[in-house]
Amino acid sequence: VIIQAGGSPRGTRAAAHVADHVFGLTKSIPLMVQQRTDLDKALLDEGRDPDTVGIFWSSRVMVGETESEAHAMRESMIADVPLEAVGVWLSHNTGYDMSQLPPRFSLAELQQRIVAANASPVGFVHLLAKKYGDHAEITREEFFEHGLHAATGYHITFAGTASQLADRMEEMFEATGSRGGFMLSISQAASRQVLQNTVNYLVPELQRRERYRTSYEGKTLRENMLA
Amino acid sequence: MKKKKIHLAFDLSWTTVETQWRLPDSWVDRHHPNIGMFEEVARTAERGGFDMIFFGDSTGIPDTWKGSIEDAVRHGVAWPRFEMSPWITKMSAVTSHLGFGLTYASTFMHPFYTARLLNSLDHITNGRIAFNVITSQRRADYANYGHDELPDHNERYDRLEESSTSAARCGAASTPMPSYGIAEPAPWRIRARSARSTTSANPSRSRGRSASFPRRKVSR
């Protein structure tokens, strides 16, 4: 099974050419729908059936027995994170040394520096520019605050009870053509509870809604991903 | 009408900033990473009917921040980095249906080596391997392979397409295939700049550069 994650126009074309399934970043629903539409078009151009290619949306879930337990689990992700750790992550992922940032700058200016470092045009700063506009000026502190949420995965983490999370996942799944599913990040450093609650509460809730397998359909990964 | 099923996978990449290791009940053990933790995650994922556990991988230790790996190592950001294929064989031994996703960059890896490795893993796991093919974009990664700079975005994707086609031919796919047989010679070469690469975001960078990677001694 070949999977691929390119989100840029060139990356989407490559995915349609080589991938059995695609790995996508969770964004706002309209942007996710756009990626699905672009991929379907690229697949048709390659003479492939878009129904057989799923997108696995990268996200994180914090499943709690109660809503407040879930939110507390999510908040622990950003508690006491040193600024240097955020700087390391942002610099690594954009190819630009963020310790060099001036006190104020526009996102367009920062993007130019990143492109000059020949990094991928789709990234954290690109998404931030989409949200605030290219020419909006932000301070270094504001930028690192956004960076903290991206660096820890906090911004793509949905916290709630199994039923709240299943509602949200069904909405995203249906909006993006009811194919594929979700790639849920878990940390090797996190509490066991994150993984255990996902399997113990979210999976049975999805099964109750007839949205999830109750046993493996096939023997190989290829068979199971297509089922 | 039968409802379409949602598929789930766990992404166990070590790629985000983590501070939860200090909380009670963290996976992090006296020595980390501990293979027992990976086996426990695999058993739990299979109990939950997950398609697979996925490992993203960028091989480099982040060193763009202040031009050093120091803060990355101090705060454990994308560090330590392991080659996950041996861990996957251990995880596959305690499960029977769960798949495993593994990542390699076509920009650096030779398609024959990659295909042979993935084919072997696919046999040992009874057809449970997924290959995540990436182009890679981070300086820390390409410096480890001895490169001063990356080919541009479009060129990296041209290479991803042609090397994946040959890798798939060699058996990264889990359909039955003669072991190790390459159907035809892998078209592994660094392509001369093609017409569509001229849309590069930063054409000035590539002007006058030869089609092959510049090499340098790796100093780390």
Coordinates of C-alpha atoms in Angstrom, one line a residue:
Chain A
V1 CA 0.0 0.0 0.0
I2 CA 1.4 3.4 -1.0
I3 CA 0.4 6.5 0.9
Q4 CA 1.4 10.1 0.2
A5 CA 0.8 13.4 1.8
G6 CA 1.5 16.2 -0.7
G7 CA -1.0 19.1 -0.2
S8 CA 0.3 21.5 -2.8
P9 CA -1.0 21.3 -6.5
R10 CA 2.2 19.4 -7.5
G11 CA 1.9 17.1 -4.5
T12 CA -1.8 16.3 -5.3
R13 CA -0.8 15.4 -8.9
A14 CA 2.0 13.1 -7.6
A15 CA -0.5 11.5 -5.1
A16 CA -2.9 10.8 -7.9
H17 CA -0.1 9.2 -9.8
V18 CA 1.4 7.0 -7.1
A19 CA -0.7 6.7 -4.0
D20 CA -3.3 4.1 -2.9
H21 CA -4.5 6.5 -0.1
V22 CA -3.6 10.0 0.8
F23 CA -2.7 11.6 4.1
G24 CA -4.2 15.2 4.5
L25 CA -3.9 17.9 7.0
T26 CA -7.1 18.7 8.9
K27 CA -8.1 22.3 8.0
S28 CA -11.5 24.1 7.9
I29 CA -14.1 22.0 6.2
P30 CA -14.2 24.1 3.0
L31 CA -10.4 23.7 2.6
M32 CA -10.7 20.0 3.2
V33 CA -13.5 19.8 0.6
Q34 CA -11.2 21.7 -1.8
Q35 CA -8.4 19.2 -1.3
R36 CA -10.8 16.3 -1.9
T37 CA -12.2 17.9 -5.1
D38 CA -8.6 18.7 -6.4
L39 CA -7.6 15.1 -5.7
D40 CA -10.6 13.6 -7.4
K41 CA -9.9 15.7 -10.5
A42 CA -6.3 14.6 -10.5
L43 CA -7.3 11.0 -10.1
L44 CA -9.7 11.2 -13.0
D45 CA -6.9 12.8 -15.1
E46 CA -4.8 9.7 -14.3
G47 CA -7.7 7.4 -15.3
R48 CA -8.3 6.2 -11.7
D49 CA -11.5 5.8 -9.8
P50 CA -11.7 8.4 -7.0
D51 CA -14.0 6.1 -4.9
T52 CA -11.1 3.8 -4.2
V53 CA -8.7 6.5 -2.8
G54 CA -9.3 7.6 0.7
I55 CA -7.9 10.7 2.4
F56 CA -6.8 10.1 6.0
W57 CA -7.2 13.4 7.8
S58 CA -4.5 14.1 10.3
S59 CA -5.9 15.1 13.6
R60 CA -5.8 14.5 17.3
V61 CA -8.6 13.5 19.7
M62 CA -8.8 13.8 23.4
V63 CA -11.7 11.6 24.4
G64 CA -13.0 12.1 27.9
E65 CA -15.7 10.4 29.9
T66 CA -16.8 14.0 30.5
E67 CA -16.2 17.1 28.5
S68 CA -14.2 18.7 31.2
E69 CA -11.9 15.7 31.5
A70 CA -11.3 15.9 27.7
H71 CA -10.5 19.7 27.8
A72 CA -8.1 19.2 30.7
M73 CA -6.3 16.5 28.7
R74 CA -6.1 19.0 25.8
E75 CA -4.8 21.9 27.9
S76 CA -2.0 19.7 29.3
M77 CA -0.5 19.7 25.7
I78 CA 0.4 23.4 25.9
A79 CA 1.2 23.7 29.6
D80 CA 4.7 24.9 30.4
V81 CA 6.2 24.5 26.9
P82 CA 9.5 26.4 26.7
L83 CA 9.6 29.1 23.9
E84 CA 12.9 27.5 22.6
A85 CA 11.1 24.2 21.9
V86 CA 8.5 26.0 19.8
G87 CA 11.3 27.9 18.0
V88 CA 13.1 24.7 17.2
W89 CA 9.9 23.2 15.8
L90 CA 8.9 26.2 13.7
S91 CA 12.4 26.7 12.3
H92 CA 12.8 23.0 11.5
N93 CA 9.5 22.9 9.6
T94 CA 9.9 26.1 7.6
G95 CA 13.7 26.0 7.0
Y96 CA 14.1 29.5 8.5
D97 CA 15.8 30.3 11.8
M98 CA 12.9 31.9 13.8
S99 CA 15.4 33.2 16.4
Q100 CA 16.2 35.9 13.8
L101 CA 12.6 37.3 13.7
P102 CA 12.2 41.1 14.2
P103 CA 9.8 42.3 16.9
R104 CA 7.1 43.0 14.2
F105 CA 6.7 41.6 10.7
S106 CA 4.1 40.8 8.0
L107 CA 3.3 37.2 7.1
A108 CA 4.1 38.0 3.4
E109 CA 7.6 39.1 4.4
L110 CA 8.1 35.9 6.4
Q111 CA 6.8 33.7 3.5
Q112 CA 9.4 35.3 1.2
R113 CA 12.2 34.3 3.5
I114 CA 10.8 30.8 3.7
V115 CA 10.5 30.4 0.0
A116 CA 14.0 31.7 -0.3
A117 CA 15.0 28.8 1.9
N118 CA 13.4 26.5 -0.8
A119 CA 10.9 24.9 1.7
S120 CA 7.5 23.6 0.7
P121 CA 5.0 26.4 0.0
V122 CA 2.3 24.7 2.0
G123 CA 3.0 25.0 5.7
F124 CA 2.2 26.6 9.0
V125 CA 2.9 30.2 7.8
H126 CA 0.8 29.7 4.7
L127 CA -2.2 28.6 6.8
L128 CA -1.6 31.5 9.1
A129 CA -1.5 33.9 6.2
K130 CA -4.8 32.4 4.8
K131 CA -6.4 33.1 8.2
Y132 CA -5.1 36.7 8.8
G133 CA -4.2 37.9 5.3
D134 CA -0.7 38.3 3.8
H135 CA -0.1 41.8 4.8
A136 CA -1.3 41.7 8.4
E137 CA 1.5 42.5 10.8
I138 CA 2.0 40.4 13.9
T139 CA 4.4 40.6 16.8
R140 CA 7.0 38.0 17.5
E141 CA 5.1 37.0 20.7
E142 CA 1.8 36.6 18.8
F143 CA 3.6 34.5 16.2
F144 CA 5.1 32.2 18.9
E145 CA 1.7 31.8 20.5
H146 CA 0.3 30.5 17.2
G147 CA 3.4 28.5 16.8
L148 CA 2.9 26.8 20.2
H149 CA -0.5 25.6 19.1
A150 CA 0.9 24.2 15.9
A151 CA 4.0 22.7 17.4
T152 CA 2.1 20.7 20.0
G153 CA -0.7 19.7 17.7
Y154 CA -3.1 21.6 20.0
H155 CA -4.7 23.4 17.0
I156 CA -5.8 20.1 15.4
T157 CA -6.9 18.5 18.6
F158 CA -10.6 18.0 19.2
A159 CA -11.5 17.4 22.8
G160 CA -14.9 16.1 23.9
T161 CA -16.9 13.1 24.8
A162 CA -17.1 10.2 22.4
S163 CA -20.5 11.3 21.2
Q164 CA -19.3 14.9 20.5
L165 CA -16.2 13.7 18.7
A166 CA -18.2 11.2 16.6
D167 CA -20.6 14.0 15.5
R168 CA -17.6 16.1 14.3
M169 CA -15.9 13.2 12.6
E170 CA -19.1 12.1 10.8
E171 CA -19.5 15.7 9.6
M172 CA -16.0 15.9 8.2
F173 CA -16.2 12.4 6.7
E174 CA -19.5 13.1 4.9
A175 CA -18.3 16.6 3.7
T176 CA -15.2 15.0 2.1
G177 CA -17.0 12.3 0.1
S178 CA -17.3 9.5 2.8
R179 CA -13.9 7.9 1.9
G180 CA -10.9 7.3 4.1
G181 CA -10.9 8.4 7.6
F182 CA -8.7 9.9 10.2
M183 CA -5.0 9.6 11.2
L184 CA -5.1 10.3 14.9
S185 CA -1.8 11.4 16.4
I186 CA -0.8 10.1 19.7
S187 CA 2.4 11.0 21.5
Q188 CA 5.0 8.6 22.6
A189 CA 5.3 10.9 25.6
A190 CA 1.6 11.2 26.4
S191 CA -0.5 9.5 29.0
R192 CA -1.8 6.0 28.2
Q193 CA -5.3 7.5 28.8
V194 CA -5.2 9.2 25.4
L195 CA -4.9 5.9 23.5
Q196 CA -7.0 3.9 25.9
N197 CA -9.9 6.3 25.9
T198 CA -9.9 6.5 22.1
V199 CA -10.3 2.7 21.8
N200 CA -12.5 2.3 24.9
Y201 CA -15.0 5.1 24.2
L202 CA -14.7 6.5 20.7
V203 CA -14.5 3.2 18.8
P204 CA -17.7 1.8 20.4
E205 CA -19.5 5.1 19.8
L206 CA -18.6 4.9 16.0
Q207 CA -19.7 1.2 16.0
R208 CA -23.0 2.1 17.6
R209 CA -23.6 4.5 14.7
E210 CA -22.6 1.8 12.2
R211 CA -19.7 3.9 11.1
Y212 CA -16.9 1.6 12.1
R213 CA -15.9 -2.0 11.6
T214 CA -16.6 -4.6 14.3
S215 CA -14.0 -7.0 12.9
Y216 CA -11.2 -6.9 10.3
E217 CA -12.7 -7.6 6.8
G218 CA -9.5 -8.9 5.2
K219 CA -6.1 -10.3 5.9
T220 CA -3.9 -7.7 4.3
L221 CA -3.7 -4.0 5.0
R222 CA -4.7 -3.3 1.4
E223 CA -8.0 -5.3 1.8
N224 CA -8.8 -3.7 5.2
M225 CA -8.1 -0.1 3.9
L226 CA -10.5 -0.6 1.0
A227 CA -13.2 -2.3 3.0
Chain B
M1 CA -28.3 2.0 2.5
K2 CA -25.3 0.7 4.3
K3 CA -23.3 3.5 5.9
K4 CA -19.8 4.1 4.7
K5 CA -17.3 3.2 7.3
I6 CA -14.8 5.6 8.8
H7 CA -11.2 4.2 8.9
L8 CA -8.8 5.1 11.7
A9 CA -5.1 5.0 12.0
F10 CA -2.8 6.0 14.8
D11 CA 0.1 8.4 13.9
L12 CA 2.9 7.6 16.3
S13 CA 5.5 9.9 14.7
W14 CA 7.7 11.8 17.1
T15 CA 7.3 15.1 15.3
T16 CA 5.6 17.5 17.7
V17 CA 6.7 19.4 20.8
E18 CA 6.1 17.2 23.7
T19 CA 6.0 18.1 27.4
Q20 CA 3.6 15.5 28.6
W21 CA 6.3 13.0 29.4
R22 CA 6.5 14.5 32.9
L23 CA 2.8 13.7 33.7
P24 CA 1.9 10.6 35.7
D25 CA 1.0 7.6 33.6
S26 CA 3.1 8.8 30.6
W27 CA 4.3 6.1 28.2
V28 CA 7.8 7.3 28.8
D29 CA 9.7 4.7 30.8
R30 CA 13.0 4.6 32.6
H31 CA 14.6 4.2 29.3
H32 CA 12.9 5.5 26.2
P33 CA 11.9 4.4 23.7
N34 CA 11.0 1.0 25.2
I35 CA 9.9 -1.7 22.8
G36 CA 7.3 -2.8 25.4
M37 CA 5.5 0.5 24.9
F38 CA 5.3 0.0 21.1
E39 CA 4.0 -3.6 21.6
E40 CA 1.3 -2.3 24.0
V41 CA 0.3 0.5 21.6
A42 CA 0.1 -2.1 18.7
R43 CA -2.1 -4.5 20.8
T44 CA -4.4 -1.7 21.8
A45 CA -4.7 -0.4 18.3
E46 CA -5.7 -3.9 17.0
R47 CA -8.2 -4.2 19.8
G48 CA -9.7 -1.0 18.5
G49 CA -9.8 -2.2 14.8
F50 CA -7.4 0.4 13.6
D51 CA -6.1 0.1 10.0
M52 CA -2.6 0.9 11.0
I53 CA 0.0 2.6 13.1
F54 CA 1.8 5.2 11.1
F55 CA 5.4 6.4 11.5
G56 CA 6.2 9.7 9.8
D57 CA 9.9 10.2 9.5
S58 CA 12.3 13.0 8.9
T59 CA 15.7 11.7 9.6
G60 CA 17.3 15.0 10.6
I61 CA 17.6 16.4 14.1
P62 CA 16.2 20.0 14.0
D63 CA 19.2 22.3 13.7
T64 CA 17.8 25.4 11.9
W65 CA 17.0 27.2 15.2
K66 CA 20.2 29.1 16.2
G67 CA 22.0 26.9 13.7
S68 CA 22.3 24.1 16.3
I69 CA 20.7 20.8 17.5
E70 CA 21.3 21.9 21.1
D71 CA 17.7 23.1 21.9
A72 CA 16.2 20.2 20.0
V73 CA 18.0 17.6 22.1
R74 CA 17.5 19.5 25.4
H75 CA 13.7 19.7 24.8
G76 CA 13.3 16.4 22.9
V77 CA 11.8 18.0 19.8
A78 CA 11.9 15.4 17.0
W79 CA 14.7 13.7 18.9
P80 CA 15.6 10.9 19.3
R81 CA 15.1 9.6 15.7
F82 CA 15.0 5.9 15.1
E83 CA 14.7 3.9 11.9
M84 CA 11.4 2.2 12.6
S85 CA 11.5 -0.9 10.5
P86 CA 13.0 -3.2 13.2
W87 CA 10.4 -1.9 15.7
I88 CA 7.7 -2.7 13.2
T89 CA 8.8 -6.4 13.0
K90 CA 8.4 -6.6 16.8
M91 CA 5.0 -4.9 16.8
S92 CA 3.8 -7.2 14.0
A93 CA 4.7 -10.3 16.0
V94 CA 2.1 -9.4 18.7
T95 CA -0.7 -8.5 16.2
S96 CA -2.3 -10.2 13.2
H97 CA -4.3 -7.6 11.3
L98 CA -2.9 -4.2 12.2
G99 CA -0.9 -2.5 9.4
F100 CA 2.2 -0.4 9.7
G101 CA 3.1 2.7 7.8
L102 CA 6.7 3.6 7.2
T103 CA 8.2 6.7 5.6
Y104 CA 11.1 7.2 3.3
A105 CA 12.1 10.2 1.2
S106 CA 12.4 9.4 -2.5
T107 CA 14.7 12.4 -2.7
F108 CA 17.4 10.5 -0.9
M109 CA 16.6 6.8 -0.9
H110 CA 17.4 4.5 -3.8
P111 CA 14.2 2.9 -5.1
F112 CA 15.7 -0.6 -5.3
Y113 CA 16.9 -0.6 -1.7
T114 CA 13.6 0.8 -0.5
A115 CA 11.5 -1.7 -2.5
R116 CA 13.6 -4.6 -1.3
L117 CA 13.3 -3.5 2.3
L118 CA 9.5 -2.9 2.1
N119 CA 9.0 -6.2 0.2
S120 CA 10.8 -8.0 3.0
L121 CA 8.8 -6.3 5.6
D122 CA 5.6 -7.0 3.7
H123 CA 6.5 -10.7 3.7
I124 CA 7.4 -10.9 7.3
T125 CA 4.1 -9.1 8.4
N126 CA 1.9 -11.1 5.9
G127 CA 1.0 -8.1 3.8
R128 CA 0.6 -5.4 6.4
I129 CA 3.0 -2.7 5.3
A130 CA 2.2 0.8 3.9
F131 CA 4.9 3.0 2.4
N132 CA 4.5 6.7 2.9
V133 CA 6.6 8.3 0.2
I134 CA 7.8 11.8 0.9
T135 CA 10.0 14.3 -0.9
S136 CA 11.4 15.8 2.3
Q137 CA 11.9 19.5 2.6
R138 CA 14.0 20.0 5.7
R139 CA 17.5 21.1 5.8
A140 CA 18.4 18.8 8.7
D141 CA 17.3 15.8 6.5
Y142 CA 19.2 16.6 3.4
A143 CA 22.3 17.6 5.3
N144 CA 22.4 14.0 6.7
Y145 CA 22.6 12.7 3.2
G146 CA 25.4 15.0 2.3
H147 CA 23.5 17.6 0.3
D148 CA 24.1 21.4 0.5
E149 CA 20.7 22.2 -0.9
L150 CA 17.5 20.6 -2.1
P151 CA 16.3 20.2 -5.7
D152 CA 13.3 22.6 -6.1
H153 CA 9.8 21.6 -5.1
N154 CA 8.7 20.4 -8.6
E155 CA 11.9 18.5 -9.3
R156 CA 11.5 16.6 -6.0
Y157 CA 8.0 15.6 -7.0
D158 CA 9.1 14.5 -10.5
R159 CA 11.6 12.2 -8.8
L160 CA 9.0 11.0 -6.3
E161 CA 6.7 9.9 -9.1
E162 CA 9.4 8.0 -11.1
S163 CA 11.0 6.3 -8.1
S164 CA 7.6 5.3 -6.6
T165 CA 6.6 3.8 -9.9
S166 CA 9.7 1.6 -9.9
A167 CA 9.3 0.9 -6.1
A168 CA 5.7 -0.2 -6.7
R169 CA 6.9 -2.5 -9.5
C170 CA 9.4 -4.0 -7.2
G171 CA 6.8 -4.9 -4.6
A172 CA 6.0 -2.2 -2.1
A173 CA 2.4 -3.0 -2.9
S174 CA 1.0 -6.0 -0.9
T175 CA -0.3 -7.9 -3.9
P176 CA 1.5 -11.2 -4.4
M177 CA 4.7 -10.7 -6.3
P178 CA 7.8 -12.6 -7.0
S179 CA 10.1 -11.7 -4.2
Y180 CA 12.8 -9.2 -4.9
G181 CA 12.3 -9.3 -8.7
I182 CA 12.6 -5.9 -10.4
A183 CA 10.4 -6.1 -13.5
E184 CA 12.5 -3.7 -15.4
P185 CA 15.5 -1.5 -14.5
A186 CA 14.6 1.2 -12.1
P187 CA 14.7 4.6 -13.8
W188 CA 16.8 6.0 -11.0
R189 CA 18.6 9.1 -12.2
I190 CA 18.4 12.7 -11.4
R191 CA 16.4 14.1 -14.2
A192 CA 17.5 17.0 -16.2
R193 CA 15.3 20.0 -15.4
S194 CA 12.0 19.3 -17.2
A195 CA 9.8 21.9 -18.8
R196 CA 7.3 21.8 -15.9
S197 CA 10.0 22.5 -13.3
T198 CA 10.4 25.9 -14.7
T199 CA 7.5 27.0 -12.6
S200 CA 9.8 26.8 -9.6
A201 CA 8.9 29.2 -6.8
N202 CA 12.4 30.4 -6.9
P203 CA 14.0 30.0 -10.3
S204 CA 17.0 32.2 -9.6
R205 CA 18.3 29.5 -7.2
S206 CA 18.6 26.8 -9.8
R207 CA 20.2 28.9 -12.5
G208 CA 23.5 27.5 -13.6
R209 CA 23.3 24.6 -11.2
S210 CA 24.1 21.2 -12.5
A211 CA 21.3 18.5 -12.5
S212 CA 23.0 16.5 -9.9
F213 CA 23.2 17.2 -6.2
P214 CA 26.2 19.2 -5.0
R215 CA 28.1 17.1 -2.5
R216 CA 29.8 18.1 0.6
K217 CA 31.4 16.4 3.5
V218 CA 29.0 15.8 6.4
S219 CA 30.6 17.5 9.3
R220 CA 28.4 16.1 12.1

